Tab-separated table of C-alpha atoms in Angstrom:
chain	number	residue	atom	x	y	z
A	1	MET	CA	0.000	0.000	0.000
A	2	SER	CA	1.374	3.406	-0.959
A	3	PRO	CA	0.140	6.861	0.062
A	4	GLU	CA	-1.513	9.146	-2.469
A	5	GLY	CA	0.573	11.945	-3.945
A	6	GLY	CA	1.370	14.592	-1.363
A	7	LYS	CA	0.399	12.312	1.525
A	8	GLN	CA	2.236	10.321	4.207
A	9	PHE	CA	1.247	7.507	6.540
A	10	VAL	CA	1.330	8.028	10.307
A	11	LEU	CA	1.398	4.930	12.522
A	12	VAL	CA	0.395	5.150	16.182
A	13	ASP	CA	0.733	2.282	18.695
A	14	VAL	CA	-2.325	2.403	20.998
A	15	GLN	CA	-3.404	0.312	23.989
A	16	ALA	CA	-6.943	0.607	25.445
A	17	ARG	CA	-8.181	-0.995	28.682
A	18	LYS	CA	-11.682	-1.161	30.160
A	19	GLN	CA	-11.474	0.177	33.718
A	20	THR	CA	-15.109	0.253	34.953
A	21	GLU	CA	-18.370	-1.595	34.478
A	22	ASN	CA	-19.804	1.218	32.332
A	23	GLY	CA	-16.562	1.921	30.503
A	24	THR	CA	-16.061	1.176	26.808
A	25	VAL	CA	-13.052	0.396	24.643
A	26	PRO	CA	-12.798	2.752	21.619
A	27	LYS	CA	-13.276	1.284	18.186
A	28	ARG	CA	-10.841	2.015	15.403
A	29	PRO	CA	-13.035	4.692	13.728
A	30	ASP	CA	-13.235	6.556	17.059
A	31	TYR	CA	-9.628	7.748	16.662
A	32	ARG	CA	-8.655	10.731	14.522
A	33	ILE	CA	-5.669	12.984	13.958
A	34	GLU	CA	-6.098	16.744	13.751
A	35	THR	CA	-3.449	18.778	11.990
A	36	GLY	CA	-3.982	22.415	11.124
A	37	SER	CA	-7.714	22.894	10.586
A	38	ALA	CA	-8.318	19.398	9.173
A	39	SER	CA	-9.253	16.139	10.892
A	40	TYR	CA	-8.299	12.705	9.529
A	41	SER	CA	-9.949	9.433	10.470
A	42	ILE	CA	-8.536	5.971	9.859
A	43	ASP	CA	-8.913	4.520	6.403
A	44	ASN	CA	-10.587	1.138	6.193
A	45	VAL	CA	-7.494	-1.085	5.962
A	46	ASP	CA	-8.584	-4.579	4.968
A	47	VAL	CA	-5.819	-6.521	6.731
A	48	ASP	CA	-5.192	-7.680	10.295
A	49	SER	CA	-1.492	-6.905	10.544
A	50	LEU	CA	1.424	-4.933	9.113
A	51	ASN	CA	4.793	-6.211	7.948
A	52	ARG	CA	6.416	-2.848	7.227
A	53	PRO	CA	7.615	-0.473	8.573
A	54	VAL	CA	6.670	-2.436	11.718
A	55	ASN	CA	5.805	-6.097	12.040
A	56	ALA	CA	2.741	-6.135	14.278
A	57	SER	CA	-1.057	-6.342	14.471
A	58	LEU	CA	-3.436	-3.535	13.663
A	59	TYR	CA	-5.601	-2.122	16.418
A	60	GLN	CA	-8.939	-3.942	16.808
A	61	ALA	CA	-9.333	-5.452	13.395
A	62	SER	CA	-13.067	-6.113	14.030
A	63	GLY	CA	-14.141	-3.145	16.153
A	64	GLY	CA	-14.779	-2.983	19.914
A	65	PHE	CA	-15.359	-5.859	22.309
A	66	THR	CA	-18.768	-7.489	21.979
A	67	THR	CA	-18.908	-8.527	25.665
A	68	PRO	CA	-16.058	-6.589	27.268
A	69	GLU	CA	-15.089	-7.415	30.816
A	70	ILE	CA	-13.436	-5.118	33.304
A	71	GLY	CA	-9.690	-5.261	32.664
A	72	SER	CA	-10.115	-6.265	29.024
A	73	THR	CA	-7.320	-4.788	26.881
A	74	THR	CA	-6.715	-4.330	23.172
A	75	ARG	CA	-3.528	-3.055	21.567
A	76	GLY	CA	-2.364	-2.441	18.023
A	77	TRP	CA	-1.334	0.066	15.372
A	78	LEU	CA	-3.521	2.783	13.912
A	79	VAL	CA	-2.747	3.889	10.341
A	80	PHE	CA	-3.606	7.442	9.235
A	81	GLU	CA	-2.973	9.100	5.859
A	82	ILE	CA	-2.274	12.830	6.270
A	83	PRO	CA	-0.531	15.573	4.221
A	84	ALA	CA	3.177	14.926	3.674
A	85	ASP	CA	4.138	18.430	4.831
A	86	ALA	CA	2.439	18.040	8.246
A	87	SER	CA	5.039	17.934	11.044
A	88	SER	CA	2.737	17.811	14.091
A	89	GLY	CA	-0.805	16.941	15.052
A	90	THR	CA	-3.163	15.881	17.825
A	91	LEU	CA	-4.597	12.400	18.368
A	92	ARG	CA	-8.157	12.490	19.744
A	93	VAL	CA	-10.783	9.858	20.616
A	94	ARG	CA	-14.443	10.516	19.868
A	95	GLU	CA	-16.528	11.282	23.026
A	96	MET	CA	-13.576	10.566	25.332
A	97	ARG	CA	-13.111	13.277	27.987
A	98	THR	CA	-11.047	13.765	31.118
A	99	GLN	CA	-12.457	14.005	34.658
A	100	ASP	CA	-12.458	17.775	34.125
A	101	ASP	CA	-14.656	17.231	31.047
A	102	GLU	CA	-11.863	18.214	28.666
A	103	PRO	CA	-11.333	16.351	25.358
A	104	VAL	CA	-8.612	13.695	25.646
A	105	ALA	CA	-5.719	14.582	23.361
A	106	TRP	CA	-2.137	13.446	22.670
A	107	LYS	CA	0.305	15.800	20.972
A	108	LEU	CA	2.234	14.136	18.111
A	109	GLN	CA	5.383	15.141	16.245
A	110	PHE	CA	6.093	13.806	12.734
A	111	ASP	CA	9.729	14.873	12.511
A	112	ASP	CA	12.542	13.061	10.745
A	113	GLU	CA	13.649	11.258	13.917
A	114	LYS	CA	10.329	9.426	14.021
A	115	THR	CA	10.086	8.721	10.286
A	116	ILE	CA	10.679	5.286	8.769
A	117	THR	CA	11.256	5.325	5.007
A	118	PHE	CA	12.997	2.854	2.720
A	119	ALA	CA	14.846	3.427	-0.552
A	120	GLU	CA	15.150	0.460	-2.916
A	121	ASN	CA	17.830	0.007	-5.558
A	122	ILE	CA	18.246	-2.790	-8.110
A	123	ARG	CA	21.518	-3.545	-9.885
A	124	PHE	CA	20.660	-5.715	-12.884
A	125	PRO	CA	22.784	-6.266	-16.014
A	126	ALA	CA	21.602	-4.383	-19.083
A	127	GLU	CA	22.109	-7.455	-21.271
A	128	ALA	CA	22.624	-11.208	-20.952
A	129	GLU	CA	23.018	-14.122	-23.331
A	130	VAL	CA	20.804	-17.188	-23.569
A	131	ALA	CA	22.118	-20.013	-21.309
A	132	SER	CA	24.236	-17.653	-19.189
A	133	THR	CA	24.022	-16.851	-15.473
A	134	VAL	CA	23.672	-13.296	-14.175
A	135	ASP	CA	23.897	-11.711	-10.727
A	136	ALA	CA	21.375	-9.166	-9.500
A	137	THR	CA	21.751	-7.101	-6.334
A	138	VAL	CA	18.838	-5.641	-4.382
A	139	SER	CA	19.768	-3.028	-1.763
A	140	ILE	CA	17.374	-1.534	0.776
A	141	LYS	CA	18.299	1.557	2.826
A	142	ASN	CA	16.383	2.950	5.781
A	143	THR	CA	16.464	6.651	4.981
A	144	GLY	CA	14.321	7.548	7.990
A	145	GLY	CA	15.216	8.408	11.559
A	146	ARG	CA	14.325	5.227	13.429
A	147	THR	CA	14.569	1.465	13.147
A	148	GLY	CA	11.981	-0.104	10.860
A	149	ARG	CA	10.841	-3.455	9.583
A	150	TYR	CA	11.102	-4.083	5.827
A	151	ALA	CA	9.428	-6.992	4.031
A	152	THR	CA	8.761	-7.474	0.337
A	153	GLU	CA	8.793	-9.998	-2.504
A	154	VAL	CA	11.280	-10.151	-5.367
A	155	THR	CA	9.864	-11.554	-8.606
A	156	SER	CA	11.461	-12.183	-11.988
A	157	ASP	CA	10.797	-13.922	-15.290
A	158	LEU	CA	13.953	-15.880	-14.473
A	159	LEU	CA	12.811	-17.086	-11.013
A	160	SER	CA	10.573	-20.145	-10.748
A	161	LYS	CA	8.971	-18.648	-7.631
A	162	SER	CA	9.094	-15.319	-5.824
A	163	ARG	CA	11.717	-14.643	-3.168
A	164	THR	CA	10.857	-12.933	0.135
A	165	LEU	CA	13.165	-10.334	1.693
A	166	GLU	CA	12.665	-9.496	5.377
A	167	TYR	CA	14.931	-7.223	7.431
A	168	THR	CA	14.945	-5.077	10.526
A	169	ILE	CA	17.020	-2.059	9.460
A	170	GLU	CA	18.301	0.681	11.716
A	171	ALA	CA	18.136	4.326	10.670
A	172	GLY	CA	20.690	5.081	7.964
A	173	GLU	CA	21.668	1.429	7.482
A	174	SER	CA	21.379	-0.693	4.329
A	175	LYS	CA	20.845	-4.368	3.559
A	176	GLU	CA	21.907	-6.089	0.349
A	177	GLU	CA	20.753	-9.314	-1.216
A	178	GLU	CA	22.582	-10.959	-4.127
A	179	ILE	CA	20.467	-13.161	-6.382
A	180	GLU	CA	21.905	-15.510	-9.007
A	181	LEU	CA	19.638	-15.952	-12.018
A	182	ALA	CA	19.945	-18.580	-14.733
A	183	VAL	CA	18.961	-17.398	-18.216
A	184	ASP	CA	17.667	-20.810	-19.179
A	185	GLY	CA	14.838	-22.116	-21.314
A	186	TYR	CA	14.283	-20.415	-24.648
A	187	HIS	CA	14.214	-16.809	-23.532
A	188	GLN	CA	14.958	-14.110	-26.032
A	189	GLY	CA	13.725	-10.557	-25.794
A	190	SER	CA	13.739	-9.238	-22.228
A	191	ALA	CA	13.387	-10.266	-18.596
A	192	GLY	CA	12.467	-8.142	-15.611
A	193	LEU	CA	13.233	-8.198	-11.901
A	194	SER	CA	10.796	-6.467	-9.543
A	195	VAL	CA	11.028	-5.444	-5.909
A	196	SER	CA	7.525	-5.020	-4.475
A	197	SER	CA	5.189	-3.852	-7.235
A	198	THR	CA	6.687	-0.434	-7.952
A	199	ASN	CA	10.403	-0.946	-8.630
A	200	THR	CA	11.329	-2.944	-11.743
A	201	SER	CA	14.554	-3.288	-13.716
A	202	THR	CA	14.661	-4.862	-17.188
A	203	MET	CA	17.437	-6.739	-18.982
A	204	ASP	CA	17.722	-7.568	-22.681
A	205	ILE	CA	18.336	-11.234	-23.490
A	206	VAL	CA	20.182	-11.902	-26.710
A	207	ALA	CA	21.437	-14.905	-28.632
A	208	PRO	CA	25.213	-15.384	-28.239
A	209	GLU	CA	27.394	-15.143	-31.340
A	210	VAL	CA	29.654	-18.144	-31.951
A	211	GLU	CA	32.312	-18.551	-34.620
A	212	LEU	CA	31.834	-21.283	-37.214
A	213	GLY	CA	33.412	-24.495	-35.904
A	214	ASP	CA	33.027	-23.538	-32.241
A	215	THR	CA	30.674	-25.159	-29.721
A	216	TRP	CA	27.852	-23.503	-27.791
A	217	THR	CA	26.518	-25.055	-24.585
A	218	GLY	CA	22.752	-24.754	-24.112
A	219	PRO	CA	20.801	-24.243	-20.874
A	220	GLN	CA	20.564	-27.961	-20.009
A	221	GLY	CA	24.238	-28.600	-20.768
A	222	VAL	CA	23.723	-30.011	-24.279
A	223	LYS	CA	26.495	-28.928	-26.669
A	224	TYR	CA	25.836	-27.681	-30.212
A	225	THR	CA	28.473	-27.287	-32.950
A	226	VAL	CA	28.158	-25.942	-36.514
A	227	SER	CA	31.071	-26.557	-38.902
A	228	ASP	CA	32.056	-27.405	-42.499
A	229	PHE	CA	29.955	-24.738	-44.210
A	230	GLU	CA	29.988	-24.668	-48.028
A	231	LEU	CA	28.011	-23.182	-50.940
A	232	THR	CA	27.506	-25.039	-54.238
A	233	GLN	CA	25.298	-25.132	-57.336
A	234	SER	CA	26.336	-28.680	-58.217
A	235	PRO	CA	26.295	-30.971	-55.165
A	236	GLU	CA	27.342	-34.581	-55.601
A	237	PHE	CA	25.865	-37.522	-53.748
A	238	LYS	CA	26.676	-41.147	-53.191
A	239	GLY	CA	24.283	-43.058	-55.433
A	240	SER	CA	21.491	-41.460	-57.455
A	241	TYR	CA	19.101	-38.986	-55.828
A	242	SER	CA	16.447	-37.219	-57.833
A	243	THR	CA	14.649	-35.549	-54.907
A	244	LEU	CA	17.201	-32.785	-54.307
A	245	LYS	CA	17.570	-30.579	-57.362
A	246	VAL	CA	19.179	-27.152	-57.797
A	247	ALA	CA	16.875	-24.975	-59.880
A	248	ASP	CA	17.925	-21.992	-61.977
A	249	GLY	CA	18.821	-19.032	-59.771
A	250	GLN	CA	19.386	-21.301	-56.773
A	251	GLN	CA	22.318	-22.762	-54.885
A	252	ILE	CA	22.655	-25.187	-52.002
A	253	ALA	CA	24.341	-24.382	-48.720
A	254	VAL	CA	25.453	-27.207	-46.446
A	255	ALA	CA	26.651	-27.213	-42.851
A	256	LYS	CA	27.553	-29.971	-40.428
A	257	PHE	CA	25.463	-29.960	-37.247
A	258	THR	CA	26.618	-31.913	-34.183
A	259	VAL	CA	24.697	-32.256	-30.919
A	260	THR	CA	26.204	-33.951	-27.847
A	261	ASN	CA	24.950	-34.763	-24.361
A	262	PRO	CA	28.011	-34.616	-22.067
A	263	THR	CA	25.889	-34.363	-18.898
A	264	THR	CA	25.028	-37.066	-16.375
A	265	ASP	CA	21.315	-36.681	-17.161
A	266	GLN	CA	19.246	-38.102	-19.973
A	267	GLN	CA	18.528	-35.393	-22.539
A	268	ASP	CA	16.370	-35.095	-25.639
A	269	LEU	CA	18.536	-34.367	-28.673
A	270	PRO	CA	16.773	-32.271	-31.323
A	271	GLU	CA	15.197	-33.739	-34.411
A	272	ARG	CA	15.699	-31.986	-37.725
A	273	TRP	CA	12.765	-29.597	-37.194
A	274	GLU	CA	12.676	-29.266	-33.377
A	275	GLU	CA	15.618	-26.914	-32.849
A	276	PRO	CA	16.423	-26.286	-36.469
A	277	LEU	CA	19.331	-24.498	-37.996
A	278	THR	CA	18.253	-21.681	-40.267
A	279	ILE	CA	20.295	-19.433	-42.528
A	280	VAL	CA	19.593	-15.730	-42.288
A	281	SER	CA	20.607	-13.324	-45.030
A	282	GLY	CA	19.412	-9.749	-44.623
A	283	ASP	CA	15.774	-9.858	-43.551
A	284	THR	CA	15.109	-13.328	-44.981
A	285	THR	CA	15.276	-16.638	-43.118
A	286	TYR	CA	15.856	-19.889	-45.021
A	287	PRO	CA	14.938	-23.171	-43.277
A	288	ASN	CA	16.935	-26.313	-43.812
A	289	ILE	CA	15.547	-28.834	-46.288
A	290	GLY	CA	13.444	-31.211	-44.206
A	291	GLY	CA	10.960	-33.993	-44.710
A	292	ARG	CA	11.711	-37.146	-46.654
A	293	SER	CA	13.368	-35.251	-49.507
A	294	ALA	CA	16.558	-35.114	-47.461
A	295	ASP	CA	16.379	-38.527	-45.788
A	296	ASP	CA	19.420	-40.760	-46.204
A	297	LEU	CA	21.317	-38.287	-48.397
A	298	GLN	CA	25.033	-39.093	-48.516
A	299	PHE	CA	27.027	-36.074	-49.731
A	300	THR	CA	30.369	-36.604	-51.415
A	301	SER	CA	30.865	-33.000	-52.603
A	302	PRO	CA	31.281	-30.214	-51.485
A	303	VAL	CA	31.371	-32.077	-48.169
A	304	ASP	CA	31.402	-35.722	-47.211
A	305	GLY	CA	28.741	-37.027	-44.859
A	306	THR	CA	25.176	-38.206	-44.263
A	307	VAL	CA	22.366	-35.727	-43.762
A	308	TYR	CA	21.310	-34.944	-40.183
A	309	PRO	CA	18.525	-37.374	-39.199
A	310	ARG	CA	14.863	-36.445	-39.380
A	311	THR	CA	14.245	-38.333	-36.109
A	312	ALA	CA	16.835	-38.161	-33.339
A	313	THR	CA	15.258	-39.334	-30.078
A	314	HIS	CA	18.463	-39.965	-28.146
A	315	PHE	CA	18.136	-39.794	-24.367
A	316	GLU	CA	21.170	-41.603	-22.993
A	317	VAL	CA	24.139	-39.960	-21.300
A	318	GLY	CA	26.939	-39.266	-23.772
A	319	ALA	CA	24.719	-39.561	-26.860
A	320	GLU	CA	25.799	-37.686	-29.992
A	321	VAL	CA	23.981	-36.948	-33.247
A	322	SER	CA	25.802	-35.443	-36.217
A	323	GLY	CA	24.993	-34.843	-39.846
A	324	ILE	CA	24.852	-32.478	-42.802
A	325	LEU	CA	21.988	-29.988	-43.152
A	326	PRO	CA	21.250	-28.635	-46.674
A	327	PHE	CA	19.550	-25.312	-47.477
A	328	TYR	CA	18.164	-23.831	-50.696
A	329	LEU	CA	19.385	-20.241	-51.178
A	330	PRO	CA	19.187	-17.750	-54.033
A	331	ALA	CA	22.312	-17.891	-56.163
A	332	SER	CA	22.904	-14.196	-55.428
A	333	VAL	CA	23.559	-14.828	-51.694
A	334	SER	CA	27.276	-14.807	-50.874
A	335	ARG	CA	29.099	-16.284	-47.912
A	336	ASP	CA	29.650	-12.820	-46.420
A	337	ASP	CA	25.868	-12.275	-46.321
A	338	ILE	CA	25.131	-15.295	-44.127
A	339	GLU	CA	24.715	-16.156	-40.453
A	340	ILE	CA	23.484	-19.506	-39.151
A	341	ARG	CA	20.991	-19.588	-36.292
A	342	LEU	CA	19.901	-22.283	-33.913
A	343	SER	CA	16.302	-21.439	-33.123
A	344	HIS	CA	13.249	-22.666	-31.301
A	345	GLU	CA	9.566	-21.975	-31.843
A	346	ASN	CA	8.237	-19.970	-28.907
A	347	SER	CA	5.361	-17.501	-29.172
A	348	GLY	CA	5.710	-16.376	-25.542
A	349	ASN	CA	8.681	-14.060	-26.112
A	350	SER	CA	10.088	-11.714	-28.740
A	351	ILE	CA	10.745	-13.867	-31.807
A	352	THR	CA	12.365	-13.769	-35.215
A	353	SER	CA	10.602	-13.110	-38.495
A	354	GLU	CA	9.885	-16.812	-38.996
A	355	GLY	CA	8.099	-17.215	-35.652
A	356	ARG	CA	11.200	-18.659	-34.032
A	357	GLU	CA	13.595	-17.098	-31.578
A	358	ALA	CA	17.337	-17.501	-31.931
A	359	ARG	CA	19.202	-19.410	-29.245
A	360	ALA	CA	22.688	-19.074	-30.734
A	361	ILE	CA	24.133	-17.487	-33.883
A	362	TRP	CA	27.146	-18.841	-35.768
A	363	THR	CA	29.030	-16.256	-37.804
A	364	LEU	CA	31.157	-17.216	-40.808
């Protein structure tokens, strides 16, 4: 809960005790603060307790005692919302008077020594790569004049569940919390980290760039390598294949794709279309040639090797799948115009022009 613009909250700890048979215990609406010429009653707070800036119960959550006995006592915090520039006021109780028939009143001061305020700061990287780990720091400073209780939740797209921060912080002191976040899954676009509901920092998540021939390790520890890239208008195969033809104005690009599970866990290795390689040139994305038209192809030129399998359901530890992936490209596309992307279909985040987001990008 936050005060309206130009307002502040005032918290008052009150204890009331029934002294006589005819005495009553004030209800929460009976209390008011007067400051200047205005009078402020208690807002209807729909909770039973506070967790900041104090950790305690509210005064009489359900009104006065229904059958109060002599000696019955209630205690708790009253919460008033008054102008932020008010530095003093008077607490009064409706129809409560002294033995001299004077209104009961307590003088209050709202100076800095009695104020509890917290300043939040988030240090969050501006950018991170898919499958990396980043560190975020949340710092909370008590900028008021007395010890206060701070409690809030930290949430993030990169946290499986929210994280609660709870501190008792003395005036002028700070607390810091370091949070390690794994950029796993298929994120691309952005991720946020929020403290309470008002303070959010955002980080861009990008696909890492990898040089041709190098290996990229994905979020679950699976390793991906792209190598042996070539362009040709006259590929040669072992045996006779009539299903893969190079039309006028076309060429074929080929690249070797290797996927390895070096972890101690069983892992799905991608089939030809699950986490496909695509070639991107300018604003155009070219998928690899899939389906049965590429099944069992054995290249002899410009590379030597069997096409990457259409079905690759390998789960065992240490499994490896490797093969050639062919692409149809316009003959006008040169090697310098090309990057190769490992992508995954995911409509939940920012995605590429083909409805797939890049996980890693190999540059030639």
